[in-house]
PDB file of C-alpha atoms in Angstrom:
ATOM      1  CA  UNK A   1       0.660  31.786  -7.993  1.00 50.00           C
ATOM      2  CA  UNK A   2      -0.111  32.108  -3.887  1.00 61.00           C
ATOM      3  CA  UNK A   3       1.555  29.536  -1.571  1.00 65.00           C
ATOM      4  CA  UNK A   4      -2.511  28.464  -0.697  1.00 64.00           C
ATOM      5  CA  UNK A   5      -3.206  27.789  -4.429  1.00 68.00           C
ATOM      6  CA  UNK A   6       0.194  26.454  -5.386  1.00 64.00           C
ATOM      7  CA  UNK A   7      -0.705  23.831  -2.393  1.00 73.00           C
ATOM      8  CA  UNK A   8      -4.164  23.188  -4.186  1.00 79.00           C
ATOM      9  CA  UNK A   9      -2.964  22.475  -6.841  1.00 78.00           C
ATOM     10  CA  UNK A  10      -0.131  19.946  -5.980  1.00 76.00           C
ATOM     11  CA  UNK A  11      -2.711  18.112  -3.734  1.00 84.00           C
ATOM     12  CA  UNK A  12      -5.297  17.615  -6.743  1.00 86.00           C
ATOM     13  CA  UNK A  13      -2.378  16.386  -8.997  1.00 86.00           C
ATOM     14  CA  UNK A  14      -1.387  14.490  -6.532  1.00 87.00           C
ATOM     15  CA  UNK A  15      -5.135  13.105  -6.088  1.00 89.00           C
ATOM     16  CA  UNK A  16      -5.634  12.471  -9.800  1.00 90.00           C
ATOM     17  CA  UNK A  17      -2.366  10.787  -9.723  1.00 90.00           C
ATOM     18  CA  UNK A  18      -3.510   8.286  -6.713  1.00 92.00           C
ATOM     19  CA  UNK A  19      -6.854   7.865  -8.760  1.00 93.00           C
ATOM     20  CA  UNK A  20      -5.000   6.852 -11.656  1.00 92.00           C
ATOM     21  CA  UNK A  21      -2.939   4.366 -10.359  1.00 93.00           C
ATOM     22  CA  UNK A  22      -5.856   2.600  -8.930  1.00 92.00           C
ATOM     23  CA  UNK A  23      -7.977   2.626 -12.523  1.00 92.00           C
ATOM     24  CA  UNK A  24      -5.205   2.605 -14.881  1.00 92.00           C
ATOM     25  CA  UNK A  25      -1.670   1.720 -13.093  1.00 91.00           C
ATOM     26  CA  UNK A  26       0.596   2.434 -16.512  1.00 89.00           C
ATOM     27  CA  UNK A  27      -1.070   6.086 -16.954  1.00 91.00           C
ATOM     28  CA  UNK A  28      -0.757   6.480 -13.614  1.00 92.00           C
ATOM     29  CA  UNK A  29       3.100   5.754 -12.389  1.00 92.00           C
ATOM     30  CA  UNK A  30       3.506   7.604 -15.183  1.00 91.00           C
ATOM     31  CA  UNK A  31       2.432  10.500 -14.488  1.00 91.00           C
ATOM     32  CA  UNK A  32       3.732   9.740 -10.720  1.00 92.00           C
ATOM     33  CA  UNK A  33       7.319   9.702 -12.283  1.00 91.00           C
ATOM     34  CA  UNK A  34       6.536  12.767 -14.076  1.00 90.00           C
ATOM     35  CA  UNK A  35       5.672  14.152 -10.811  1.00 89.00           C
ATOM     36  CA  UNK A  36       9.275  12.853  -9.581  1.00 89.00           C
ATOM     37  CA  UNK A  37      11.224  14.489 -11.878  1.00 89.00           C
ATOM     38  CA  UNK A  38       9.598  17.672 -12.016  1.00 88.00           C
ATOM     39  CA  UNK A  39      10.197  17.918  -8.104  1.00 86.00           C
ATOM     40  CA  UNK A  40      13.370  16.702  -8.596  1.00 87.00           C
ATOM     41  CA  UNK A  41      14.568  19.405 -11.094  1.00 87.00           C
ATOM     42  CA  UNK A  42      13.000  21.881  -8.650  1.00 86.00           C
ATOM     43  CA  UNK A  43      15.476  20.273  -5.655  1.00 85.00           C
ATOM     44  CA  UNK A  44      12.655  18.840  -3.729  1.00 86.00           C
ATOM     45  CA  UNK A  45      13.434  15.508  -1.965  1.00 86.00           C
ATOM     46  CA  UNK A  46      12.516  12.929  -1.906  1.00 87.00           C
ATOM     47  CA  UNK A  47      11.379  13.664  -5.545  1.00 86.00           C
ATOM     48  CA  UNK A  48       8.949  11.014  -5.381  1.00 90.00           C
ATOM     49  CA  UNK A  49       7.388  13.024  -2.072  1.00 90.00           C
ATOM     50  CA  UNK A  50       5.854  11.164   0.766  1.00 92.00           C
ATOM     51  CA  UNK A  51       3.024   9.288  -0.858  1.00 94.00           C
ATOM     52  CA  UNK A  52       5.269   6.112  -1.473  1.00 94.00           C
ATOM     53  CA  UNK A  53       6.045   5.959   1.901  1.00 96.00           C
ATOM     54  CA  UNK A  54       2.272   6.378   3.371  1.00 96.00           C
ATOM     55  CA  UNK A  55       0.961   4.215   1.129  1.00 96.00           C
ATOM     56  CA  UNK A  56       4.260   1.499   1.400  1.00 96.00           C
ATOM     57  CA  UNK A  57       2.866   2.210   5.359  1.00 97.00           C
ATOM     58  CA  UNK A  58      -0.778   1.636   4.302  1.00 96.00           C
ATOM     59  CA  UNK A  59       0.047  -1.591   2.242  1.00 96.00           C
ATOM     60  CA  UNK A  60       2.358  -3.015   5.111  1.00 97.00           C
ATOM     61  CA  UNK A  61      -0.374  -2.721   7.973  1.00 97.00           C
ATOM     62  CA  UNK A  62      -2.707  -4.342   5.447  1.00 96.00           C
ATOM     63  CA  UNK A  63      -0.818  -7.131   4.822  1.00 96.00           C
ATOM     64  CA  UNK A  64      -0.573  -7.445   8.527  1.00 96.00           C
ATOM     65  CA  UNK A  65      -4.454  -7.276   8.956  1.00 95.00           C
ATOM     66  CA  UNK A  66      -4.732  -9.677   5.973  1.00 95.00           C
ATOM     67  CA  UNK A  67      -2.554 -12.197   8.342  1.00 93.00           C
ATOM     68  CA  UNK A  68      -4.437 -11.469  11.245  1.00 92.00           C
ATOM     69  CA  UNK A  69      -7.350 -12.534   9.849  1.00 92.00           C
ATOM     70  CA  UNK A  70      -6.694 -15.390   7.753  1.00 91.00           C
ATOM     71  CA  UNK A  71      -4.592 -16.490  10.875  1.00 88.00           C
ATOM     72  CA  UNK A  72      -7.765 -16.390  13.519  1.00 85.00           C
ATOM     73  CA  UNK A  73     -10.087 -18.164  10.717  1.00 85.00           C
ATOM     74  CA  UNK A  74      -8.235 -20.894  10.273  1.00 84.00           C
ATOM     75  CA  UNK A  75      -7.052 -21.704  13.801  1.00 77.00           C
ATOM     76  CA  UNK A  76      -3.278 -20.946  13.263  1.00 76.00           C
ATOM     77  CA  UNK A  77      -2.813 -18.495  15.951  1.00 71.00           C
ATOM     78  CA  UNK A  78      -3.846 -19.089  19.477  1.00 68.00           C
ATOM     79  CA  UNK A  79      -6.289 -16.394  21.007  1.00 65.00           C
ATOM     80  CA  UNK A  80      -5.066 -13.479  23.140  1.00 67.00           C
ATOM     81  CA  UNK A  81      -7.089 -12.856  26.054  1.00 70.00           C
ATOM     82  CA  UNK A  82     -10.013  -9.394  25.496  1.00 69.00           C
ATOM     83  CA  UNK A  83      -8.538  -7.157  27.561  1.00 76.00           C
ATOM     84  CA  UNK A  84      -5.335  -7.771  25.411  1.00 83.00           C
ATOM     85  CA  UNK A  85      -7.094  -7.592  21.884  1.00 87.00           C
ATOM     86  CA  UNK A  86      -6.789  -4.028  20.688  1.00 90.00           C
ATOM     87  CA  UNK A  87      -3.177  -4.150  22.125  1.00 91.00           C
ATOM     88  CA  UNK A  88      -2.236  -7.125  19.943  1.00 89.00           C
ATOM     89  CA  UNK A  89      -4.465  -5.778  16.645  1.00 92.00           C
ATOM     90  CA  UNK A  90      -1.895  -1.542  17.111  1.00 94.00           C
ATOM     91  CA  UNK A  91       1.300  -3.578  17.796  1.00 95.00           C
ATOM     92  CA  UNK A  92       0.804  -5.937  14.866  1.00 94.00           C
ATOM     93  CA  UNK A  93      -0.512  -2.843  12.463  1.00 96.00           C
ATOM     94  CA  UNK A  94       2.013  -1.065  13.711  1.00 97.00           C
ATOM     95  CA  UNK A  95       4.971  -3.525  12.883  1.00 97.00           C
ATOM     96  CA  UNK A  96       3.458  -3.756   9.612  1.00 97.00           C
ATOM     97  CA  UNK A  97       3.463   0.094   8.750  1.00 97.00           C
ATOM     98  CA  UNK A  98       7.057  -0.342   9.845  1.00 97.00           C
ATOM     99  CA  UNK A  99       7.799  -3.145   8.400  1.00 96.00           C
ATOM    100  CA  UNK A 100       6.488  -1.547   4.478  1.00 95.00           C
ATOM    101  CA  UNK A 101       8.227   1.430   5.211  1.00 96.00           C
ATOM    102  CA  UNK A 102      11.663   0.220   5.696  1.00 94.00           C
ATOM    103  CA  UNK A 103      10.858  -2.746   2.972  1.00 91.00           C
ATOM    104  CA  UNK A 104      10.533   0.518   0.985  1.00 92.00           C
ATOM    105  CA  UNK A 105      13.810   1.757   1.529  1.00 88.00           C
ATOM    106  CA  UNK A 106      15.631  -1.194   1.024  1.00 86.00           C
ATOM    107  CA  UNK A 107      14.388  -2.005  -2.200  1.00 80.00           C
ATOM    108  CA  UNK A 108      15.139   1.715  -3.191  1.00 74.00           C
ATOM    109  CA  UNK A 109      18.622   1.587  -1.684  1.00 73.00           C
ATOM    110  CA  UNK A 110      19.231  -1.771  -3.702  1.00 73.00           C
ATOM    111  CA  UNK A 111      17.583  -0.527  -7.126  1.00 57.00           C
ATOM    112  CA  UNK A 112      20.529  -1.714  -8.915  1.00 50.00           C
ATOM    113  CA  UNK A 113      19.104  -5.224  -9.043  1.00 55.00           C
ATOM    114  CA  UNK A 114      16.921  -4.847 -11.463  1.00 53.00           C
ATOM    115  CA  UNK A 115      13.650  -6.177 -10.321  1.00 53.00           C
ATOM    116  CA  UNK A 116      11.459  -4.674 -13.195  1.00 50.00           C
ATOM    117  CA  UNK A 117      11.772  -6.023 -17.070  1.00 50.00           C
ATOM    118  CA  UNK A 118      13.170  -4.632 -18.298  1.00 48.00           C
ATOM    119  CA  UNK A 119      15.100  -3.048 -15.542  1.00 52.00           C
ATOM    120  CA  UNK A 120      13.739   0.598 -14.408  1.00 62.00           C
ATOM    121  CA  UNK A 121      15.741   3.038 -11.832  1.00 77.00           C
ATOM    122  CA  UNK A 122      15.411   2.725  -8.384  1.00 79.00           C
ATOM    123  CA  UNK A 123      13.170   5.683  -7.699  1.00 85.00           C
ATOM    124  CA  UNK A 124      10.931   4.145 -10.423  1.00 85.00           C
ATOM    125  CA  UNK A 125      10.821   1.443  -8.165  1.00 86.00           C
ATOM    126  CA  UNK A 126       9.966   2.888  -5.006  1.00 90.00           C
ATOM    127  CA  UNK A 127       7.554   4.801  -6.648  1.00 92.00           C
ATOM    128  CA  UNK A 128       5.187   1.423  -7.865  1.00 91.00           C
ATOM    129  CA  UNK A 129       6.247  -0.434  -4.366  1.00 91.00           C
ATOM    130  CA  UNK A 130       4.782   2.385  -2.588  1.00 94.00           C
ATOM    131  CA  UNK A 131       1.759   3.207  -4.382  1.00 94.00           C
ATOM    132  CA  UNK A 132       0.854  -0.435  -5.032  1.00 95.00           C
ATOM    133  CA  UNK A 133       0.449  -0.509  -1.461  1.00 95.00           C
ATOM    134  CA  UNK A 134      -2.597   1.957  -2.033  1.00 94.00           C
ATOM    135  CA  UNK A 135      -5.905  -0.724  -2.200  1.00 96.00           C
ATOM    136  CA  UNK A 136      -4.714  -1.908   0.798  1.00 96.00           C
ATOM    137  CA  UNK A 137      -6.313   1.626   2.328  1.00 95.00           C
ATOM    138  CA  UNK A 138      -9.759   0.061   1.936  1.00 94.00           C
ATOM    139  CA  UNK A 139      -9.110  -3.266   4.125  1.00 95.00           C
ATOM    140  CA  UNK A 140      -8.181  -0.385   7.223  1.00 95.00           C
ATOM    141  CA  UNK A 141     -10.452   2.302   6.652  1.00 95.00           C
ATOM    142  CA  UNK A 142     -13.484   0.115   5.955  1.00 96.00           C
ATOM    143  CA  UNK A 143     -12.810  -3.833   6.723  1.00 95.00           C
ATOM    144  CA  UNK A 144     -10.788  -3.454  10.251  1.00 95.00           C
ATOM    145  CA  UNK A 145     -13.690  -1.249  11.960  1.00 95.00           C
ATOM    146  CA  UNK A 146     -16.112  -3.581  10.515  1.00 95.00           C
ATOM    147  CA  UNK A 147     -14.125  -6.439  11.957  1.00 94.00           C
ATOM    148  CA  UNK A 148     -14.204  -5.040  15.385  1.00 92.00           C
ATOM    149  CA  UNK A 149     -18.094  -4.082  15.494  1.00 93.00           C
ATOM    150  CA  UNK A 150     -19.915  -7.491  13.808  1.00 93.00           C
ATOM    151  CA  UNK A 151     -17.349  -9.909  14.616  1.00 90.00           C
ATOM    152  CA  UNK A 152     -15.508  -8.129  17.749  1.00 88.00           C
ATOM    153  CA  UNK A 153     -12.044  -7.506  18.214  1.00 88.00           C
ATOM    154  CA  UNK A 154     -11.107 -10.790  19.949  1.00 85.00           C
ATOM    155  CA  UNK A 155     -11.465 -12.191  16.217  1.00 87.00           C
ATOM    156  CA  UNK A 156      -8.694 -10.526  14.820  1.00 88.00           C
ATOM    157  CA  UNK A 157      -6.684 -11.438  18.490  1.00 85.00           C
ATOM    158  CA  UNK A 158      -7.490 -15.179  17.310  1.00 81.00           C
ATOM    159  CA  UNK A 159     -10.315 -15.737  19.565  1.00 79.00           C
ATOM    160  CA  UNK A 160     -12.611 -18.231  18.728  1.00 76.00           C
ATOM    161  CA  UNK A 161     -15.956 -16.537  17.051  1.00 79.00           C
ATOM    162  CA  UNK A 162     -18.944 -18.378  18.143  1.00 79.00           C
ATOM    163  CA  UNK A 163     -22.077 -16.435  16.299  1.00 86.00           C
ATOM    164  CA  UNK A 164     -23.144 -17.653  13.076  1.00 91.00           C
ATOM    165  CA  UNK A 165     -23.636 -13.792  11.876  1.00 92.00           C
ATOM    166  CA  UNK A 166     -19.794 -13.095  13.034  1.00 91.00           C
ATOM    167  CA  UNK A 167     -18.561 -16.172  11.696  1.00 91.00           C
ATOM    168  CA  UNK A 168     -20.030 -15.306   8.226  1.00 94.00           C
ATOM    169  CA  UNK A 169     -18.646 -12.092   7.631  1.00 95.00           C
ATOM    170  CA  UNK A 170     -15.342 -13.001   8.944  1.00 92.00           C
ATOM    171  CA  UNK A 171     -15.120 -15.602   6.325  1.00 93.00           C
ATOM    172  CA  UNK A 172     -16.461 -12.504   4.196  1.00 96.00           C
ATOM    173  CA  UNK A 173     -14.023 -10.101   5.431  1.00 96.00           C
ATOM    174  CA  UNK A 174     -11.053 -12.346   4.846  1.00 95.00           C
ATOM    175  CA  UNK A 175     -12.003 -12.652   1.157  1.00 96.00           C
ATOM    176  CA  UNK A 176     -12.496  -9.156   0.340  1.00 97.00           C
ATOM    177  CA  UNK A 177      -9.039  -8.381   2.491  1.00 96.00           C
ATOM    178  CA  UNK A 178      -7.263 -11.150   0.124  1.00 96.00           C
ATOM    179  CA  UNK A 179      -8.920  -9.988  -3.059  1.00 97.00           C
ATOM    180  CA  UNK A 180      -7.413  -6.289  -2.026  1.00 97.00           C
ATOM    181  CA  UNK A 181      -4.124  -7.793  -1.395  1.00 96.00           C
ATOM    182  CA  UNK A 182      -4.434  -9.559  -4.972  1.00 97.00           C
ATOM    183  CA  UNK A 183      -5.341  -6.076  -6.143  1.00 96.00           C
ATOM    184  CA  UNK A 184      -2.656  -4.487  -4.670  1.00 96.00           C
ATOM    185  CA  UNK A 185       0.389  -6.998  -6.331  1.00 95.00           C
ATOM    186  CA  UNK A 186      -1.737  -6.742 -10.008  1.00 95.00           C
ATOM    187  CA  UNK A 187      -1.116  -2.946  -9.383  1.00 95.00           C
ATOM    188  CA  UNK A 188       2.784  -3.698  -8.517  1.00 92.00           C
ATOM    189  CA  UNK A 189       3.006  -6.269 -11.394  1.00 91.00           C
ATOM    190  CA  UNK A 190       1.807  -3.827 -13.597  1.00 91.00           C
ATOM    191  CA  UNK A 191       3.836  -0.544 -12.702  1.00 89.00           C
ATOM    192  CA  UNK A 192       6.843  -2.642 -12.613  1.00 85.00           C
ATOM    193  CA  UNK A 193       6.104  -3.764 -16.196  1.00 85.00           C
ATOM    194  CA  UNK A 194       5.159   0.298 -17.331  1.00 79.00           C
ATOM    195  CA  UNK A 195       8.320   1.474 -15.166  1.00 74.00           C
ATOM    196  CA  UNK A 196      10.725  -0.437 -17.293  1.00 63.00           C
ATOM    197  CA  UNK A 197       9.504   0.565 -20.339  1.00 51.00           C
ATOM    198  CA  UNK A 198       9.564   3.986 -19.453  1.00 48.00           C
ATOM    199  CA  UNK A 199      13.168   3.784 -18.681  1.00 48.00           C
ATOM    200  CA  UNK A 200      13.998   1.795 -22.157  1.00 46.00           C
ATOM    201  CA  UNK A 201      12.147   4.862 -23.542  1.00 42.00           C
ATOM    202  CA  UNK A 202      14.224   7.125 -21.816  1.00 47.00           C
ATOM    203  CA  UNK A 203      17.205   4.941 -22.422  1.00 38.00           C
ATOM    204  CA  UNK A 204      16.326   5.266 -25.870  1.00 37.00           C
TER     205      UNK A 204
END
């Protein structure tokens, strides 16, 4: 097999693995810890590849737009002047990325505590708190630039959103970004619950 098609056909396993965990999360961390080991038997690292980590990225600057917004609805923050808007929204995203990326590590690097139940192995682990992070790709890549356009940047910088039209679908966006985030932990909830049994099984 080429190099090109060898590529292909990593990056459509890896797609049908990504689909899966979204429709079916105990099919698909399975077959993402399949994935694992197979790369790690082949002396790839990490053997869980970089997906965890983009999506642990992904899930962290969603949880940071998920507090931006509930934040400017309800009046907790104080509002940070236009010119300063988009600067506030990258620096917070940003710190969030961060912020899921080294979360991500930590929890791998202290796998020994035995989060899951039963308890799973720590790459196990930083396989489902990556990928769990995935849903969150929606409130970015769809919710954020519809944010900015109908209800303007200065609402996600706290600033006080004055048209009816705005004020509607930010009470609209903040729902679907909290049902995402409620997606995203049923998907961690359940690969934590298939990862242990797969290492009973293994175990066994």
């Amino acid at each position: 097999m080429s190099r090109v098609s060898a590529r292909s056909a990593a990056s459509a396993q890896l797609g049908a693995v990504l689909r899966n965990v979204l429709t079916d999360p105990a099919a698909g961390f399975a077959s993402a810890r399949r994935r694992a080991l197979e790369r790690a038997e082949i002396g790839k690292r990490p053997a869980e590849g970089l997906a965890p980590y983009v999506c642990a990225a992904i899930g962290g600057a969603g949880l940071m737009l998920a507090w931006l917004q509930v934040g400017a609805l309800t009046g907790l923050r104080s509002g940070a002047s236009p010119e300063h808007a988009w600067s506030l929204i990258g620096a917070a995203l940003l710190t969030g990325a961060v912020g899921g990326v080294g979360g991500l590590v930590l929890y791998g690097a202290w796998g020994h505590l035995r989060v899951a139940r039963p308890p799973a192995d720590a790459r196990s682990l930083r396989i489902v708190a990556g990928l769990s992070g995935l849903p969150l790709v929606l409130a970015l890549a769809v919710l954020l630039p519809l944010d900015a356009v109908v209800a303007g940047p200065g609402f996600l910088a706290g600033a006080a959103v004055s048209d009816a039209v705005a004020r509607l679908w930010a009470a609209l966006s903040v729902a679907l970004t909290l049902a995402l985030v409620a997606w995203s932990v049923t998907v961690a909830a359940l690969g934590l619950r298939a990862a242990g049994a797969g290492s009973r099984a293994r175990v066994m």
